[in-house]
Amino acid sequence: MEEKLQLKSQVCFPIYSLSREIINRYRPFLDELDITYPQYLVLMVLWENEVQTVNQIGEKLNLDSGTLTPLLKRLEAKELIHRCRRRSDERVVEITLTEKAGSLKNKAVLVPEKVVKDIGLTIEDLEDLKRIVTKILNKTKKSLP
Amino acid sequence: MEEKLQLKSQVCFPIYSLSREIINRYRPFLDELDITYPQYLVLMVLWENEVQTVNQIGEKLNLDSGTLTPLLKRLEAKELIHRCRRRSDERVVEITLTEKAGSLKNKAVLVPEKVVKDIGLTIEDLEDLKRIVTKILNKTKKSLP
DNA sequence: CACAATTATATTGTGCACAATTTTATTTCC
DNA sequence: GGAAATAAAATTGTGCACAATATAATTGTG
């Protein structure tokens, strides 16, 4: 019993720890762009497809409206997005990028490689990590109720 | 540039995503014990060593007092820990487990394997994941300023 | 011994996450 | 066409994370 409860034998703790650690490494670079990591993720989703509903963004990031609504309002306050209800269905809020967000993209694209270099990760590290994490993420989705 | 900014080519997003996913899988089991995942981590640290200061807990979990102080007060309110200033140095708050926390341990020890089974992870998944995540965590620590 | 520097924790403020509930709009089905 | 069911966001409330600052005790130094 003792062994099972030791932090070092836990599976989730290293992942939880690494997730926070990497986000902390992103912080100084994202501070320069005046955005947070979750805001950066939302912008990435939008850079891939410039018009999306709150729901569509939420599905891609696994975040609900309770998280997204205030986050999107902050992005709107920074003038990086517009929030506008769809004329044909007023329940839906469509999110679009502003020009300011477009010009941010040039700087944003450089951030991940800066972080990787900063930490000192190799291509092998990244590929190993991504392969196993993606594999397990797929299992978590398949095993849903 | 397009490719670099796609969510699927990001390193951190899968880890951030997996971390939240696993914590969500822990939730139903931890709900039965009436604790959260971060509270569970603090208890694990204490089950390894029954008397520790706030600082010692923070070092093991990489959490600061801004996070730990309110969390520890909630654990105290649940009567799982005691908080007591050290007589010989009043700056230090020593955290000790209550008997109630001791009896929780028997149930807590079973949680991780339930989660692993629930998701459908194999021993190989776990070992692969832990090996690469730990390797990268070590790099992040070595590369600190 | 006094006082500056250090140490340990607490406080404050912002921003996620997520559950539960509410609001408003749209469909569906008699 | 109107009530019930459904759908999309928003709201509310709790609990982390983390930066910045404050508070209080201890230690080091002249």
Coordinates of C-alpha atoms (C1' of nucleotides) in Angstrom, one line a residue:
Chain A
M1 CA 0.0 0.0 0.0
E2 CA 2.8 2.4 0.9
E3 CA 4.4 2.0 -2.5
K4 CA 1.2 2.6 -4.5
L5 CA 0.6 5.9 -2.8
Q6 CA 4.1 7.3 -3.3
L7 CA 4.1 10.3 -5.5
K8 CA 6.8 8.9 -7.7
S9 CA 4.6 5.9 -8.6
Q10 CA 1.7 8.0 -9.7
V11 CA 0.9 8.3 -13.3
C12 CA -1.0 11.6 -13.4
F13 CA 1.3 13.7 -11.2
P14 CA 4.1 13.8 -13.7
I15 CA 1.7 14.8 -16.5
Y16 CA 0.0 17.4 -14.4
S17 CA 3.4 18.7 -13.3
L18 CA 4.8 18.8 -16.9
S19 CA 1.7 20.5 -18.2
R20 CA 2.0 23.3 -15.6
E21 CA 5.8 23.5 -16.2
I22 CA 5.5 23.9 -20.0
I23 CA 2.7 26.5 -19.6
N24 CA 5.0 28.4 -17.2
R25 CA 7.8 28.3 -19.8
Y26 CA 5.3 29.7 -22.4
R27 CA 4.4 32.6 -20.0
P28 CA 7.3 35.0 -20.6
F29 CA 6.9 34.7 -24.4
L30 CA 3.1 35.0 -24.2
D31 CA 3.5 38.0 -21.8
E32 CA 5.2 39.8 -24.6
L33 CA 2.0 39.3 -26.7
D34 CA -0.2 40.1 -23.7
I35 CA -2.1 36.9 -23.8
T36 CA -2.4 33.8 -21.6
Y37 CA -1.8 30.2 -22.7
P38 CA -5.6 29.3 -22.9
Q39 CA -6.1 32.5 -24.9
Y40 CA -3.3 31.5 -27.2
L41 CA -5.0 28.1 -27.7
V42 CA -8.3 29.8 -28.7
L43 CA -6.4 32.1 -31.1
M44 CA -4.7 29.1 -32.7
V45 CA -8.1 27.5 -33.2
L46 CA -9.3 30.7 -34.9
W47 CA -6.2 31.1 -37.0
E48 CA -7.0 27.7 -38.5
N49 CA -10.5 28.8 -39.3
E50 CA -11.4 32.4 -38.9
V51 CA -15.1 32.1 -38.1
Q52 CA -16.2 29.7 -35.5
T53 CA -18.9 29.4 -32.9
V54 CA -18.3 29.1 -29.1
N55 CA -19.3 25.5 -29.4
Q56 CA -16.9 24.7 -32.2
I57 CA -14.0 26.2 -30.2
G58 CA -15.0 24.4 -27.1
E59 CA -15.1 21.0 -28.9
K60 CA -11.6 21.5 -30.2
L61 CA -10.2 22.5 -26.9
N62 CA -12.5 20.4 -24.6
L63 CA -13.6 23.6 -22.8
D64 CA -17.2 24.5 -22.0
S65 CA -19.0 27.9 -22.2
G66 CA -18.3 28.5 -18.5
T67 CA -14.6 28.7 -19.3
L68 CA -14.9 30.2 -22.8
T69 CA -17.4 32.9 -22.3
P70 CA -15.3 35.0 -19.9
L71 CA -12.1 34.2 -21.8
L72 CA -13.6 35.3 -25.1
K73 CA -14.9 38.5 -23.4
R74 CA -11.3 39.2 -22.4
L75 CA -10.0 38.6 -25.9
E76 CA -12.7 40.9 -27.1
A77 CA -11.6 43.6 -24.6
K78 CA -8.1 43.2 -26.0
E79 CA -9.6 43.8 -29.5
L80 CA -8.3 40.4 -30.8
I81 CA -11.8 39.0 -31.6
H82 CA -15.4 40.1 -32.4
R83 CA -18.3 38.3 -30.8
C84 CA -21.6 38.5 -32.8
R85 CA -24.8 36.6 -32.6
R86 CA -25.7 34.7 -35.8
R87 CA -28.6 36.4 -37.6
S88 CA -30.2 33.2 -38.7
D89 CA -29.9 31.6 -35.2
E90 CA -29.7 34.0 -32.3
R91 CA -28.6 31.3 -29.9
V92 CA -25.2 31.0 -31.6
V93 CA -22.4 33.4 -31.0
E94 CA -19.9 33.6 -33.8
I95 CA -16.3 34.5 -33.1
T96 CA -14.2 36.2 -35.7
L97 CA -10.6 37.5 -35.6
T98 CA -9.7 41.2 -35.8
E99 CA -6.9 42.6 -37.9
K100 CA -4.9 43.1 -34.7
A101 CA -5.1 39.3 -34.2
G102 CA -3.9 38.8 -37.7
S103 CA -0.8 40.8 -37.1
L104 CA -0.2 38.9 -33.8
K105 CA 0.0 35.7 -35.7
N106 CA 3.5 36.5 -37.1
K107 CA 4.9 36.7 -33.6
A108 CA 2.8 33.9 -32.2
V109 CA 4.1 31.4 -34.7
L110 CA 7.6 31.7 -33.3
V111 CA 6.6 31.0 -29.7
P112 CA 6.5 27.2 -29.6
E113 CA 10.0 26.8 -31.1
K114 CA 11.4 29.3 -28.6
V115 CA 9.9 27.3 -25.7
V116 CA 11.3 24.0 -27.1
K117 CA 14.7 25.6 -27.5
D118 CA 14.5 27.2 -24.0
I119 CA 13.8 23.9 -22.4
G120 CA 16.3 22.1 -24.5
L121 CA 14.0 19.5 -26.0
T122 CA 15.2 17.4 -29.0
I123 CA 13.1 16.2 -32.0
E124 CA 13.2 12.7 -30.5
D125 CA 11.8 14.0 -27.1
L126 CA 9.0 15.7 -28.9
E127 CA 8.1 12.8 -31.1
D128 CA 8.2 10.3 -28.3
L129 CA 6.1 12.5 -26.1
K130 CA 3.6 13.3 -28.7
R131 CA 3.2 9.7 -29.8
I132 CA 2.5 8.2 -26.4
V133 CA 0.4 11.2 -25.2
T134 CA -1.8 11.0 -28.3
K135 CA -2.1 7.3 -28.0
I136 CA -3.3 7.6 -24.4
L137 CA -5.6 10.6 -25.2
N138 CA -7.3 8.4 -27.8
K139 CA -7.8 5.7 -25.2
T140 CA -9.4 8.2 -22.8
K141 CA -11.8 9.2 -25.6
K142 CA -12.7 5.7 -26.7
S143 CA -13.4 4.6 -23.1
L144 CA -15.9 7.3 -22.4
P145 CA -19.3 6.2 -21.0
Chain B
M1 CA 3.7 29.1 -40.9
E2 CA 0.3 27.6 -41.2
E3 CA 1.5 24.2 -40.2
K4 CA 3.5 25.4 -37.2
L5 CA 0.4 27.0 -35.7
Q6 CA -1.9 24.1 -36.2
L7 CA -3.2 22.6 -32.9
K8 CA -2.2 19.1 -33.9
S9 CA 1.5 20.1 -34.3
Q10 CA 1.7 21.7 -30.9
V11 CA 3.6 19.9 -28.2
C12 CA 2.0 21.4 -25.1
F13 CA -1.6 21.1 -26.1
P14 CA -1.8 17.3 -25.9
I15 CA -0.1 17.3 -22.5
Y16 CA -2.4 20.1 -21.2
S17 CA -5.3 18.2 -22.6
L18 CA -4.3 14.8 -21.2
S19 CA -3.6 16.3 -17.8
R20 CA -7.1 17.8 -17.6
E21 CA -8.6 14.6 -19.0
I22 CA -7.0 12.3 -16.4
I23 CA -8.0 14.7 -13.6
N24 CA -11.5 14.5 -14.9
R25 CA -11.3 10.7 -14.8
Y26 CA -10.1 10.9 -11.2
R27 CA -13.0 13.2 -10.2
P28 CA -15.8 10.6 -9.7
F29 CA -13.6 8.5 -7.5
L30 CA -12.3 11.4 -5.5
D31 CA -15.8 12.8 -5.2
E32 CA -16.6 9.7 -3.2
L33 CA -13.8 10.7 -0.8
D34 CA -15.0 14.4 -0.9
I35 CA -11.6 15.7 -2.0
T36 CA -10.2 17.3 -5.2
Y37 CA -7.2 16.2 -7.2
P38 CA -4.8 18.8 -5.8
Q39 CA -6.1 18.0 -2.3
Y40 CA -5.4 14.3 -3.0
L41 CA -1.8 15.2 -4.0
V42 CA -1.2 17.1 -0.8
L43 CA -2.6 14.2 1.2
M44 CA -0.3 11.8 -0.7
V45 CA 2.7 14.0 0.2
L46 CA 1.6 13.8 3.8
W47 CA 0.9 10.1 3.8
E48 CA 4.6 9.7 2.8
N49 CA 5.7 11.8 5.8
E50 CA 3.1 12.7 8.4
V51 CA 4.6 16.1 9.5
Q52 CA 5.6 18.6 6.9
T53 CA 5.8 22.4 6.6
V54 CA 3.9 24.3 3.9
N55 CA 7.2 24.9 2.2
Q56 CA 8.1 21.2 2.1
I57 CA 4.8 20.3 0.6
G58 CA 5.1 23.1 -1.9
E59 CA 8.6 21.9 -3.0
K60 CA 7.3 18.4 -3.7
L61 CA 4.3 19.6 -5.7
N62 CA 5.8 22.8 -7.2
L63 CA 3.0 24.9 -5.6
D64 CA 3.5 28.1 -3.8
S65 CA 1.8 29.4 -0.6
G66 CA -0.8 31.4 -2.7
T67 CA -2.1 28.0 -3.8
L68 CA -1.4 25.9 -0.8
T69 CA -2.6 28.2 2.0
P70 CA -6.3 28.2 1.0
L71 CA -6.2 24.6 -0.1
L72 CA -4.8 23.6 3.3
K73 CA -7.4 25.6 5.1
R74 CA -10.1 23.7 3.2
L75 CA -8.4 20.4 4.2
E76 CA -8.4 21.6 7.7
A77 CA -12.1 22.5 7.4
K78 CA -12.7 18.9 6.3
E79 CA -10.8 17.8 9.4
L80 CA -8.2 15.9 7.4
I81 CA -5.2 17.9 8.6
H82 CA -4.1 20.2 11.5
R83 CA -2.3 23.4 10.9
C84 CA 0.0 24.6 13.7
R85 CA 2.8 27.1 14.0
R86 CA 6.1 25.7 15.1
R87 CA 6.9 26.7 18.7
S88 CA 10.6 27.2 18.0
D89 CA 10.0 29.2 14.8
E90 CA 6.7 30.9 14.5
R91 CA 7.1 31.6 10.8
V92 CA 6.7 28.0 10.0
V93 CA 3.3 26.3 9.8
E94 CA 3.5 22.5 10.3
I95 CA 0.9 20.3 8.7
T96 CA -0.1 17.0 10.3
L97 CA -2.6 14.4 9.4
T98 CA -5.7 13.7 11.5
E99 CA -7.0 10.2 12.2
K100 CA -9.8 10.8 9.7
A101 CA -7.1 11.3 7.0
G102 CA -5.5 8.0 8.1
S103 CA -8.7 6.1 7.6
L104 CA -9.1 7.8 4.2
K105 CA -5.8 6.3 3.0
N106 CA -7.3 2.8 2.7
K107 CA -9.8 4.1 0.1
A108 CA -7.4 6.5 -1.5
V109 CA -4.8 3.8 -2.3
L110 CA -7.3 2.1 -4.6
V111 CA -8.1 5.2 -6.7
P112 CA -5.2 5.3 -9.2
E113 CA -5.7 1.7 -10.3
K114 CA -9.4 2.3 -10.7
V115 CA -8.6 5.2 -13.0
V116 CA -6.1 3.3 -15.0
K117 CA -8.6 0.5 -15.5
D118 CA -11.3 2.9 -16.3
I119 CA -9.3 4.4 -19.1
G120 CA -8.0 1.1 -20.3
L121 CA -4.3 1.8 -20.0
T122 CA -1.8 -1.0 -20.1
I123 CA 1.4 -1.4 -18.2
E124 CA 3.4 -0.5 -21.3
D125 CA 1.4 2.7 -21.8
L126 CA 2.1 3.7 -18.2
E127 CA 5.8 2.9 -18.4
D128 CA 6.3 4.6 -21.8
L129 CA 4.4 7.7 -20.6
K130 CA 6.2 7.9 -17.3
R131 CA 9.7 7.4 -18.9
I132 CA 9.3 10.2 -21.5
V133 CA 7.5 12.6 -19.2
T134 CA 10.0 12.2 -16.4
K135 CA 12.9 12.6 -18.9
I136 CA 11.4 15.9 -20.1
L137 CA 10.5 17.1 -16.6
N138 CA 14.2 16.7 -15.7
K139 CA 15.2 18.7 -18.7
T140 CA 12.9 21.5 -17.7
K141 CA 14.4 21.6 -14.3
K142 CA 18.0 21.5 -15.5
S143 CA 17.3 24.3 -18.0
L144 CA 16.1 26.8 -15.3
P145 CA 17.7 30.2 -15.3
Chain C
dC1 C1' 22.4 45.0 20.8
dA2 C1' 20.1 47.3 16.9
dC3 C1' 19.0 47.1 12.4
dA4 C1' 19.2 45.4 7.7
dA5 C1' 18.6 41.3 5.2
dT6 C1' 16.4 37.0 4.8
dT7 C1' 12.9 33.5 5.4
dA8 C1' 8.1 31.6 5.8
dT9 C1' 3.6 32.3 5.3
dA10 C1' -0.5 35.0 4.2
dT11 C1' -3.1 38.2 1.3
dT12 C1' -4.9 40.2 -2.9
dG13 C1' -6.1 40.1 -7.5
dT14 C1' -6.6 37.9 -12.1
dG15 C1' -7.6 34.1 -14.9
dC16 C1' -8.8 29.7 -15.9
dA17 C1' -11.7 24.9 -15.2
dC18 C1' -15.8 22.8 -14.3
dA19 C1' -20.4 21.7 -12.2
dA20 C1' -25.1 23.3 -11.9
dT21 C1' -28.5 26.3 -13.1
dT22 C1' -30.7 29.9 -16.0
dT23 C1' -32.0 32.4 -20.1
dT24 C1' -33.2 32.7 -24.6
dA25 C1' -34.0 30.8 -29.1
dT26 C1' -35.2 27.2 -32.1
dT27 C1' -37.3 22.6 -33.3
dT28 C1' -40.5 19.0 -32.9
dC29 C1' -44.7 17.0 -32.6
dC30 C1' -49.2 16.7 -31.9
Chain D
dG1 C1' -50.1 27.0 -34.5
dG2 C1' -48.8 26.2 -29.7
dA3 C1' -46.9 23.5 -25.9
dA4 C1' -43.0 20.6 -24.9
dA5 C1' -38.5 19.3 -25.9
dT6 C1' -34.1 20.6 -27.3
dA7 C1' -30.0 23.5 -28.1
dA8 C1' -26.5 27.3 -27.3
dA9 C1' -24.7 30.6 -24.3
dA10 C1' -24.5 32.9 -20.2
dT11 C1' -24.4 33.0 -15.2
dT12 C1' -23.2 31.5 -10.6
dG13 C1' -20.3 29.4 -7.3
dT14 C1' -16.2 26.7 -5.9
dG15 C1' -11.5 25.7 -6.3
dC16 C1' -7.1 25.8 -8.1
dA17 C1' -2.6 28.4 -10.2
dC18 C1' 0.3 32.1 -10.0
dA19 C1' 2.2 37.0 -9.8
dA20 C1' 2.8 40.7 -6.7
dT21 C1' 2.7 42.4 -2.3
dA22 C1' 2.4 42.4 2.7
dT23 C1' 3.3 40.7 7.3
dA24 C1' 5.8 38.8 10.8
dA25 C1' 9.6 36.2 12.7
dT26 C1' 14.4 35.1 12.5
dT27 C1' 19.2 35.6 11.4
dG28 C1' 23.4 37.9 10.3
dT29 C1' 26.5 41.8 10.9
dG30 C1' 28.7 45.8 12.4

